[in-house]
């Protein structure tokens, strides 16, 4: 595995996590939830995206 593929496998899940975090901060409905619930949502998004990336689905 070369460096570009390794960076690709790391940046896509992190980008999904950042996008989920921004959605939780900007959405009025998600903003009312607790901070822990939003953190769990971000972690789940990172894990799911990393799994999809690892198995070559995305």
PDB file of C-alpha atoms in Angstrom:
ATOM      1  CA  UNK A   1       0.000   0.000   0.000  1.00  0.00           C
ATOM      2  CA  UNK A   2       1.515   3.287  -1.021  1.00  0.00           C
ATOM      3  CA  UNK A   3       1.290   6.563   0.861  1.00  0.00           C
ATOM      4  CA  UNK A   4      -1.502   8.026  -1.284  1.00  0.00           C
ATOM      5  CA  UNK A   5      -3.773   5.036  -0.651  1.00  0.00           C
ATOM      6  CA  UNK A   6      -3.061   5.201   3.075  1.00  0.00           C
ATOM      7  CA  UNK A   7      -3.892   8.899   3.193  1.00  0.00           C
ATOM      8  CA  UNK A   8      -7.054   8.229   1.188  1.00  0.00           C
ATOM      9  CA  UNK A   9      -8.164   5.547   3.641  1.00  0.00           C
ATOM     10  CA  UNK A  10      -7.607   7.934   6.561  1.00  0.00           C
ATOM     11  CA  UNK A  11      -8.990  11.180   5.163  1.00  0.00           C
ATOM     12  CA  UNK A  12     -12.362   9.966   3.892  1.00  0.00           C
ATOM     13  CA  UNK A  13     -13.580   8.746   7.332  1.00  0.00           C
ATOM     14  CA  UNK A  14     -12.201  11.860   9.008  1.00  0.00           C
ATOM     15  CA  UNK A  15     -13.980  14.010   6.446  1.00  0.00           C
ATOM     16  CA  UNK A  16     -17.219  12.172   7.204  1.00  0.00           C
ATOM     17  CA  UNK A  17     -16.653  12.843  10.894  1.00  0.00           C
ATOM     18  CA  UNK A  18     -16.053  16.539  10.280  1.00  0.00           C
ATOM     19  CA  UNK A  19     -19.173  16.754   8.135  1.00  0.00           C
ATOM     20  CA  UNK A  20     -21.241  15.047  10.823  1.00  0.00           C
ATOM     21  CA  UNK A  21     -19.807  17.339  13.480  1.00  0.00           C
ATOM     22  CA  UNK A  22     -20.693  20.420  11.446  1.00  0.00           C
ATOM     23  CA  UNK A  23     -24.200  19.063  10.893  1.00  0.00           C
ATOM     24  CA  UNK A  24     -24.662  18.602  14.631  1.00  0.00           C
ATOM     25  CA  UNK A  25     -23.451  22.142  15.300  1.00  0.00           C
ATOM     26  CA  UNK A  26     -25.525  23.841  12.593  1.00  0.00           C
ATOM     27  CA  UNK A  27     -28.801  21.908  12.860  1.00  0.00           C
ATOM     28  CA  UNK A  28     -31.239  23.400  15.398  1.00  0.00           C
ATOM     29  CA  UNK A  29     -32.719  19.969  16.191  1.00  0.00           C
ATOM     30  CA  UNK A  30     -29.361  18.281  16.735  1.00  0.00           C
ATOM     31  CA  UNK A  31     -28.042  21.248  18.704  1.00  0.00           C
ATOM     32  CA  UNK A  32     -30.672  20.587  21.401  1.00  0.00           C
ATOM     33  CA  UNK A  33     -29.243  17.128  22.061  1.00  0.00           C
ATOM     34  CA  UNK A  34     -26.528  16.562  24.600  1.00  0.00           C
ATOM     35  CA  UNK A  35     -22.892  16.930  23.640  1.00  0.00           C
ATOM     36  CA  UNK A  36     -22.301  13.251  24.386  1.00  0.00           C
ATOM     37  CA  UNK A  37     -25.034  12.196  21.968  1.00  0.00           C
ATOM     38  CA  UNK A  38     -23.488  14.340  19.239  1.00  0.00           C
ATOM     39  CA  UNK A  39     -20.037  12.892  19.968  1.00  0.00           C
ATOM     40  CA  UNK A  40     -21.423   9.370  19.651  1.00  0.00           C
ATOM     41  CA  UNK A  41     -23.047  10.318  16.351  1.00  0.00           C
ATOM     42  CA  UNK A  42     -19.705  11.586  15.012  1.00  0.00           C
ATOM     43  CA  UNK A  43     -17.861   8.456  16.169  1.00  0.00           C
ATOM     44  CA  UNK A  44     -20.453   6.196  14.548  1.00  0.00           C
ATOM     45  CA  UNK A  45     -20.123   8.115  11.271  1.00  0.00           C
ATOM     46  CA  UNK A  46     -16.334   7.706  11.334  1.00  0.00           C
ATOM     47  CA  UNK A  47     -16.531   3.971  12.120  1.00  0.00           C
ATOM     48  CA  UNK A  48     -19.151   3.240   9.453  1.00  0.00           C
ATOM     49  CA  UNK A  49     -17.296   5.226   6.803  1.00  0.00           C
ATOM     50  CA  UNK A  50     -13.986   3.602   7.736  1.00  0.00           C
ATOM     51  CA  UNK A  51     -15.578   0.164   7.452  1.00  0.00           C
ATOM     52  CA  UNK A  52     -17.046   0.958   4.050  1.00  0.00           C
ATOM     53  CA  UNK A  53     -13.700   2.331   2.918  1.00  0.00           C
ATOM     54  CA  UNK A  54     -11.781  -0.666   4.276  1.00  0.00           C
ATOM     55  CA  UNK A  55     -13.940  -3.210   2.475  1.00  0.00           C
ATOM     56  CA  UNK A  56     -13.775  -1.254  -0.769  1.00  0.00           C
ATOM     57  CA  UNK A  57     -17.443  -0.323  -0.952  1.00  0.00           C
ATOM     58  CA  UNK A  58     -16.662   3.375  -1.307  1.00  0.00           C
TER      59      UNK A  58
END
